[in-house]
Coordinates of C-alpha atoms in Angstrom, one line a residue:
M1 CA -18.6 58.2 -40.3
K2 CA -20.7 60.7 -38.6
T3 CA -22.7 59.9 -35.4
R4 CA -26.7 60.9 -35.7
H5 CA -28.1 62.8 -33.1
D6 CA -31.5 62.9 -31.8
N7 CA -31.1 66.5 -31.1
T8 CA -28.3 68.3 -32.9
R9 CA -28.8 71.9 -30.7
Q10 CA -28.0 70.0 -27.6
H11 CA -25.1 68.3 -28.7
V12 CA -23.9 71.1 -30.1
L13 CA -24.4 73.2 -26.8
E14 CA -23.2 70.0 -24.5
T15 CA -20.1 69.7 -26.3
G16 CA -19.5 73.4 -27.0
Q17 CA -19.8 73.7 -22.7
R18 CA -17.2 71.0 -22.2
I19 CA -14.5 73.2 -24.3
I20 CA -15.7 76.3 -23.1
A21 CA -14.9 75.1 -19.8
G22 CA -11.7 74.7 -20.3
K23 CA -10.3 77.1 -22.5
G24 CA -13.3 80.2 -22.1
F25 CA -15.6 81.6 -24.8
A26 CA -13.4 84.1 -26.7
S27 CA -10.5 81.6 -27.4
V28 CA -12.6 79.0 -28.5
G29 CA -13.6 79.1 -32.4
L30 CA -17.1 77.7 -33.2
N31 CA -15.4 75.8 -36.0
E32 CA -13.5 73.9 -33.1
I33 CA -16.9 73.0 -31.4
L34 CA -18.5 72.1 -34.9
T35 CA -15.7 69.6 -35.5
A36 CA -15.7 68.1 -31.8
A37 CA -19.6 67.8 -32.2
G38 CA -19.4 66.4 -35.7
V39 CA -21.9 69.0 -36.9
P40 CA -22.0 71.0 -40.3
K41 CA -21.7 74.7 -39.9
G42 CA -24.8 75.6 -41.5
S43 CA -26.5 73.2 -38.8
F44 CA -25.2 75.8 -36.5
Y45 CA -26.5 78.7 -38.0
H46 CA -29.8 76.7 -38.2
Y47 CA -29.8 76.9 -34.4
F48 CA -28.2 80.0 -33.5
E49 CA -27.8 83.2 -35.1
S50 CA -24.2 84.1 -34.1
K51 CA -21.6 82.9 -31.3
E52 CA -22.9 85.3 -29.0
Q53 CA -26.2 83.8 -29.2
Y54 CA -25.0 80.5 -29.1
G55 CA -23.3 81.8 -25.7
Q56 CA -26.7 83.0 -24.5
A57 CA -28.0 79.8 -25.3
L58 CA -25.0 77.6 -23.9
L59 CA -25.8 79.7 -20.3
E60 CA -29.5 79.3 -20.4
D61 CA -28.8 75.6 -21.0
Y62 CA -26.3 75.4 -18.1
F63 CA -28.3 77.3 -15.2
A64 CA -31.4 74.9 -16.4
R65 CA -29.7 71.7 -15.9
Y66 CA -27.6 73.7 -12.6
L67 CA -31.2 75.0 -11.3
A68 CA -33.0 71.5 -11.8
D69 CA -30.3 69.5 -9.6
L70 CA -30.4 72.1 -7.1
D71 CA -34.2 72.2 -6.8
A72 CA -33.5 68.0 -6.8
L73 CA -31.0 68.7 -3.6
F74 CA -33.3 71.1 -1.9
A75 CA -36.4 69.2 -1.8
A76 CA -34.7 66.1 0.0
E77 CA -37.2 66.5 2.9
A78 CA -35.8 63.5 4.8
L79 CA -32.7 66.1 5.7
S80 CA -33.0 69.6 7.4
A81 CA -32.7 72.4 5.6
Q82 CA -29.0 72.9 7.1
E83 CA -28.4 69.4 6.0
R84 CA -29.4 70.2 2.6
L85 CA -27.4 73.5 2.3
A86 CA -24.2 71.2 3.8
C87 CA -24.9 69.1 0.9
Y88 CA -24.9 71.8 -1.6
W89 CA -21.8 73.2 -0.2
Q90 CA -19.7 70.3 0.1
R91 CA -21.0 69.4 -3.5
W92 CA -19.4 72.9 -4.6
L93 CA -15.9 71.9 -3.0
D94 CA -15.9 68.4 -4.4
K95 CA -16.6 69.5 -8.0
Q96 CA -14.2 72.5 -7.9
A97 CA -11.1 71.2 -6.2
A98 CA -11.2 67.8 -8.2
C99 CA -10.8 68.7 -11.0
A100 CA -8.7 70.7 -13.4
E101 CA -11.3 71.6 -15.7
Q102 CA -13.5 74.5 -14.6
Q103 CA -16.6 73.2 -13.9
C104 CA -18.7 76.3 -12.8
L105 CA -19.4 78.0 -16.1
V106 CA -20.2 81.0 -13.8
V107 CA -17.0 81.3 -12.4
K108 CA -15.2 80.4 -16.0
L109 CA -17.0 83.2 -17.9
G110 CA -18.3 86.1 -15.5
G111 CA -15.6 87.9 -16.2
E112 CA -14.8 87.0 -19.3
V113 CA -18.1 87.8 -21.1
A114 CA -19.5 90.8 -18.8
D115 CA -17.8 93.5 -20.8
L116 CA -17.8 91.3 -24.3
S117 CA -21.9 90.7 -24.3
D118 CA -24.9 92.1 -22.5
P119 CA -27.4 89.1 -23.1
M120 CA -24.7 86.7 -22.0
R121 CA -24.0 89.0 -18.9
E122 CA -28.1 89.3 -18.1
T123 CA -28.1 85.4 -18.7
L124 CA -25.4 85.3 -15.9
R125 CA -27.0 87.6 -13.6
D126 CA -30.3 86.5 -13.6
G127 CA -29.1 82.9 -13.5
T128 CA -27.2 83.4 -10.4
G129 CA -30.0 85.6 -9.2
Q130 CA -32.4 82.2 -9.5
I131 CA -29.4 80.2 -7.2
V132 CA -29.4 83.0 -4.8
S133 CA -33.0 82.6 -4.3
R134 CA -32.7 79.2 -3.9
I135 CA -30.6 79.5 -1.4
A136 CA -32.6 82.3 0.7
R137 CA -35.5 80.1 0.5
L138 CA -33.8 77.1 2.0
L139 CA -32.2 79.0 4.5
E140 CA -35.7 80.2 5.6
T141 CA -36.8 76.9 5.9
G142 CA -34.1 76.3 8.1
M143 CA -34.5 79.1 10.5
A144 CA -38.5 77.6 10.6
D145 CA -37.4 74.2 11.2
G146 CA -35.1 75.1 13.5
S147 CA -31.9 73.9 12.0
I148 CA -30.6 77.4 11.2
P149 CA -30.3 80.4 13.4
P150 CA -31.9 83.4 12.9
L151 CA -30.3 85.3 9.7
D152 CA -31.4 87.7 6.9
A153 CA -32.0 85.2 4.5
A154 CA -32.1 87.2 1.7
A155 CA -28.6 89.1 2.4
T156 CA -26.9 85.5 3.9
A157 CA -27.7 83.9 0.5
Q158 CA -26.2 86.4 -1.3
T159 CA -23.0 86.8 1.1
L160 CA -22.6 83.0 1.0
Y161 CA -22.7 82.6 -2.7
Q162 CA -20.4 85.8 -3.1
L163 CA -18.0 83.8 -0.9
W164 CA -18.1 80.8 -2.6
L165 CA -17.6 82.3 -6.2
G166 CA -14.6 84.3 -5.0
A167 CA -13.1 81.4 -3.1
S168 CA -13.7 79.0 -6.4
L169 CA -11.7 81.8 -8.4
L170 CA -9.1 82.0 -5.6
A171 CA -8.7 77.7 -5.9
K172 CA -8.5 78.0 -9.5
L173 CA -5.8 80.8 -9.1
Q174 CA -3.9 78.9 -6.5
R175 CA -4.8 75.6 -8.1
Q176 CA -5.1 74.2 -4.5
A177 CA -8.7 73.5 -2.8
Q178 CA -7.7 75.7 0.5
P179 CA -10.0 78.6 -0.3
L180 CA -13.0 76.3 -0.7
E181 CA -11.9 74.5 2.3
N182 CA -12.1 77.6 3.7
A183 CA -15.5 78.7 2.8
L184 CA -17.0 75.7 3.7
Q185 CA -15.5 76.2 7.5
F186 CA -16.8 79.6 7.6
T187 CA -20.2 78.5 6.2
R188 CA -21.0 75.6 8.9
R189 CA -19.8 78.0 11.4
L190 CA -22.4 80.6 10.0
L191 CA -25.5 77.9 9.6
S192 CA -24.9 76.3 13.0
C193 CA -27.2 76.6 15.9

Protein backbone atom coordinates (compact mmCIF):
# COMPACT_ATOMS: atom_id res chain seq x y z
CA MET A 1 0.00 0.00 0.00
CA LYS A 2 1.34 3.43 -0.92
CA THR A 3 1.45 6.19 1.62
CA ARG A 4 -0.25 9.41 0.59
CA HIS A 5 1.75 12.60 1.10
CA ASP A 6 0.12 15.98 1.52
CA ASN A 7 2.91 17.64 -0.45
CA THR A 8 4.17 15.21 -3.07
CA ARG A 9 6.62 17.70 -4.56
CA GLN A 10 8.26 18.29 -1.18
CA HIS A 11 8.30 14.56 -0.44
CA VAL A 12 10.12 13.86 -3.73
CA LEU A 13 12.64 16.63 -2.95
CA GLU A 14 13.33 15.33 0.57
CA THR A 15 13.62 11.72 -0.60
CA GLY A 16 15.95 12.71 -3.41
CA GLN A 17 18.11 14.82 -1.11
CA ARG A 18 18.75 11.85 1.17
CA ILE A 19 19.73 9.64 -1.77
CA ILE A 20 21.74 12.26 -3.68
CA ALA A 21 23.57 13.34 -0.52
CA GLY A 22 24.93 9.82 -0.31
CA LYS A 23 25.55 8.99 -3.97
CA GLY A 24 25.81 12.23 -5.91
CA PHE A 25 23.58 13.70 -8.59
CA ALA A 26 24.74 11.95 -11.75
CA SER A 27 24.77 8.45 -10.27
CA VAL A 28 21.16 8.59 -9.06
CA GLY A 29 18.41 7.92 -11.56
CA LEU A 30 14.88 9.24 -11.35
CA ASN A 31 13.52 5.70 -10.95
CA GLU A 32 15.55 5.24 -7.77
CA ILE A 33 14.20 8.46 -6.28
CA LEU A 34 10.62 7.78 -7.34
CA THR A 35 10.68 4.20 -6.09
CA ALA A 36 12.04 5.32 -2.72
CA ALA A 37 9.42 8.08 -2.57
CA GLY A 38 6.61 5.77 -3.68
CA VAL A 39 5.63 8.25 -6.39
CA PRO A 40 4.81 7.41 -10.05
CA LYS A 41 6.86 8.94 -12.84
CA GLY A 42 3.88 10.95 -14.07
CA SER A 43 3.72 12.75 -10.75
CA PHE A 44 7.38 13.67 -11.04
CA TYR A 45 6.83 15.29 -14.44
CA HIS A 46 3.85 17.17 -13.06
CA TYR A 47 6.27 19.04 -10.77
CA PHE A 48 9.57 18.98 -12.70
CA GLU A 49 10.25 19.16 -16.43
CA SER A 50 13.60 17.35 -16.20
CA LYS A 51 16.14 15.90 -13.83
CA GLU A 52 18.13 19.12 -14.17
CA GLN A 53 15.14 21.22 -13.10
CA TYR A 54 14.61 18.78 -10.23
CA GLY A 55 18.26 19.25 -9.21
CA GLN A 56 17.83 23.00 -9.24
CA ALA A 57 14.65 22.75 -7.14
CA LEU A 58 16.45 20.37 -4.77
CA LEU A 59 19.20 22.93 -4.23
CA GLU A 60 16.74 25.80 -3.84
CA ASP A 61 14.88 23.80 -1.18
CA TYR A 62 18.15 22.91 0.55
CA PHE A 63 19.23 26.57 0.70
CA ALA A 64 15.81 27.75 1.88
CA ARG A 65 15.98 25.38 4.87
CA TYR A 66 19.68 26.06 5.50
CA LEU A 67 19.21 29.82 5.46
CA ALA A 68 16.15 29.62 7.73
CA ASP A 69 18.21 27.64 10.26
CA LEU A 70 21.09 30.08 9.90
CA ASP A 71 18.78 33.06 10.41
CA ALA A 72 17.36 31.49 13.57
CA LEU A 73 20.84 30.87 14.97
CA PHE A 74 22.14 34.31 14.03
CA ALA A 75 19.06 35.98 15.59
CA ALA A 76 19.85 34.56 19.07
CA GLU A 77 20.51 37.95 20.65
CA ALA A 78 21.15 36.41 24.08
CA LEU A 79 24.56 35.48 22.64
CA SER A 80 27.22 37.84 21.36
CA ALA A 81 27.85 37.82 17.63
CA GLN A 82 31.13 35.99 18.25
CA GLU A 83 29.28 33.30 20.23
CA ARG A 84 26.67 32.90 17.49
CA LEU A 85 29.40 32.46 14.89
CA ALA A 86 31.20 29.99 17.16
CA CYS A 87 27.95 27.98 17.40
CA TYR A 88 27.62 28.01 13.60
CA TRP A 89 31.12 26.68 13.01
CA GLN A 90 30.78 24.09 15.78
CA ARG A 91 27.51 22.86 14.25
CA TRP A 92 29.22 22.62 10.89
CA LEU A 93 32.01 20.50 12.38
CA ASP A 94 29.54 18.29 14.26
CA LYS A 95 27.35 17.67 11.21
CA GLN A 96 30.20 17.00 8.80
CA ALA A 97 32.36 14.91 11.13
CA ALA A 98 29.63 12.81 12.74
CA CYS A 99 28.04 11.31 9.66
CA ALA A 100 29.53 9.20 6.88
CA GLU A 101 26.71 10.35 4.60
CA GLN A 102 27.43 13.84 3.27
CA GLN A 103 25.16 16.43 4.86
CA CYS A 104 26.22 19.51 2.93
CA LEU A 105 24.95 19.53 -0.64
CA VAL A 106 27.34 22.36 -1.48
CA VAL A 107 30.30 20.10 -0.68
CA LYS A 108 28.68 17.05 -2.24
CA LEU A 109 27.45 18.59 -5.48
CA GLY A 110 29.51 21.75 -6.03
CA GLY A 111 32.26 20.18 -8.10
CA GLU A 112 30.00 17.59 -9.68
CA VAL A 113 27.29 19.77 -11.17
CA ALA A 114 29.22 22.99 -11.84
CA ASP A 115 30.18 21.76 -15.30
CA LEU A 116 26.98 19.81 -15.95
CA SER A 117 24.29 22.40 -15.37
CA ASP A 118 24.43 26.18 -15.41
CA PRO A 119 21.09 26.51 -13.57
CA MET A 120 22.32 24.24 -10.76
CA ARG A 121 25.71 25.99 -10.66
CA GLU A 122 23.98 29.37 -10.43
CA THR A 123 21.72 28.11 -7.63
CA LEU A 124 24.78 26.89 -5.73
CA ARG A 125 26.57 30.20 -6.37
CA ASP A 126 23.60 32.30 -5.26
CA GLY A 127 22.89 30.15 -2.20
CA THR A 128 26.47 30.24 -0.98
CA GLY A 129 26.53 33.97 -1.63
CA GLN A 130 23.56 34.40 0.69
CA ILE A 131 25.33 32.38 3.40
CA VAL A 132 28.47 34.49 3.07
CA SER A 133 26.39 37.70 3.23
CA ARG A 134 24.76 36.59 6.46
CA ILE A 135 28.14 35.71 7.97
CA ALA A 136 29.47 39.13 6.93
CA ARG A 137 26.51 40.91 8.56
CA LEU A 138 27.06 39.01 11.79
CA LEU A 139 30.78 39.85 11.68
CA GLU A 140 29.80 43.52 11.41
CA THR A 141 27.44 43.09 14.37
CA GLY A 142 30.28 41.50 16.32
CA MET A 143 32.64 44.35 15.54
CA ALA A 144 29.95 46.79 16.70
CA ASP A 145 29.30 44.90 19.95
CA GLY A 146 33.03 44.42 20.57
CA SER A 147 32.97 40.62 20.51
CA ILE A 148 34.92 40.42 17.22
CA PRO A 149 38.08 42.35 16.38
CA PRO A 150 38.07 44.86 13.50
CA LEU A 151 38.16 42.97 10.20
CA ASP A 152 37.03 43.40 6.63
CA ALA A 153 33.67 41.68 7.16
CA ALA A 154 32.96 40.75 3.53
CA ALA A 155 36.45 39.41 2.82
CA THR A 156 36.61 37.56 6.15
CA ALA A 157 33.21 35.95 5.63
CA GLN A 158 34.19 34.81 2.13
CA THR A 159 37.53 33.45 3.32
CA LEU A 160 36.03 31.62 6.29
CA TYR A 161 33.34 30.01 4.15
CA GLN A 162 35.97 28.92 1.63
CA LEU A 163 38.12 27.55 4.46
CA TRP A 164 35.22 25.49 5.82
CA LEU A 165 34.19 24.17 2.41
CA GLY A 166 37.76 23.09 1.76
CA ALA A 167 38.05 21.54 5.21
CA SER A 168 34.80 19.64 4.63
CA LEU A 169 36.10 18.24 1.37
CA LEU A 170 39.41 17.23 2.94
CA ALA A 171 37.62 15.62 5.89
CA LYS A 172 35.56 13.63 3.40
CA LEU A 173 38.66 12.58 1.44
CA GLN A 174 40.60 11.65 4.56
CA ARG A 175 37.58 10.20 6.39
CA GLN A 176 38.55 12.03 9.54
CA ALA A 177 37.53 15.24 11.26
CA GLN A 178 41.01 16.75 11.61
CA PRO A 179 40.66 19.25 8.72
CA LEU A 180 37.42 20.52 10.29
CA GLU A 181 39.03 20.73 13.72
CA ASN A 182 41.90 22.72 12.19
CA ALA A 183 39.38 25.07 10.55
CA LEU A 184 37.65 25.54 13.91
CA GLN A 185 40.90 26.37 15.71
CA PHE A 186 41.89 28.87 13.01
CA THR A 187 38.42 30.47 13.04
CA ARG A 188 38.46 30.81 16.83
CA ARG A 189 41.85 32.52 16.75
CA LEU A 190 40.81 34.86 13.97
CA LEU A 191 37.58 35.94 15.66
CA SER A 192 38.97 36.31 19.18
CA CYS A 193 39.44 39.76 20.63
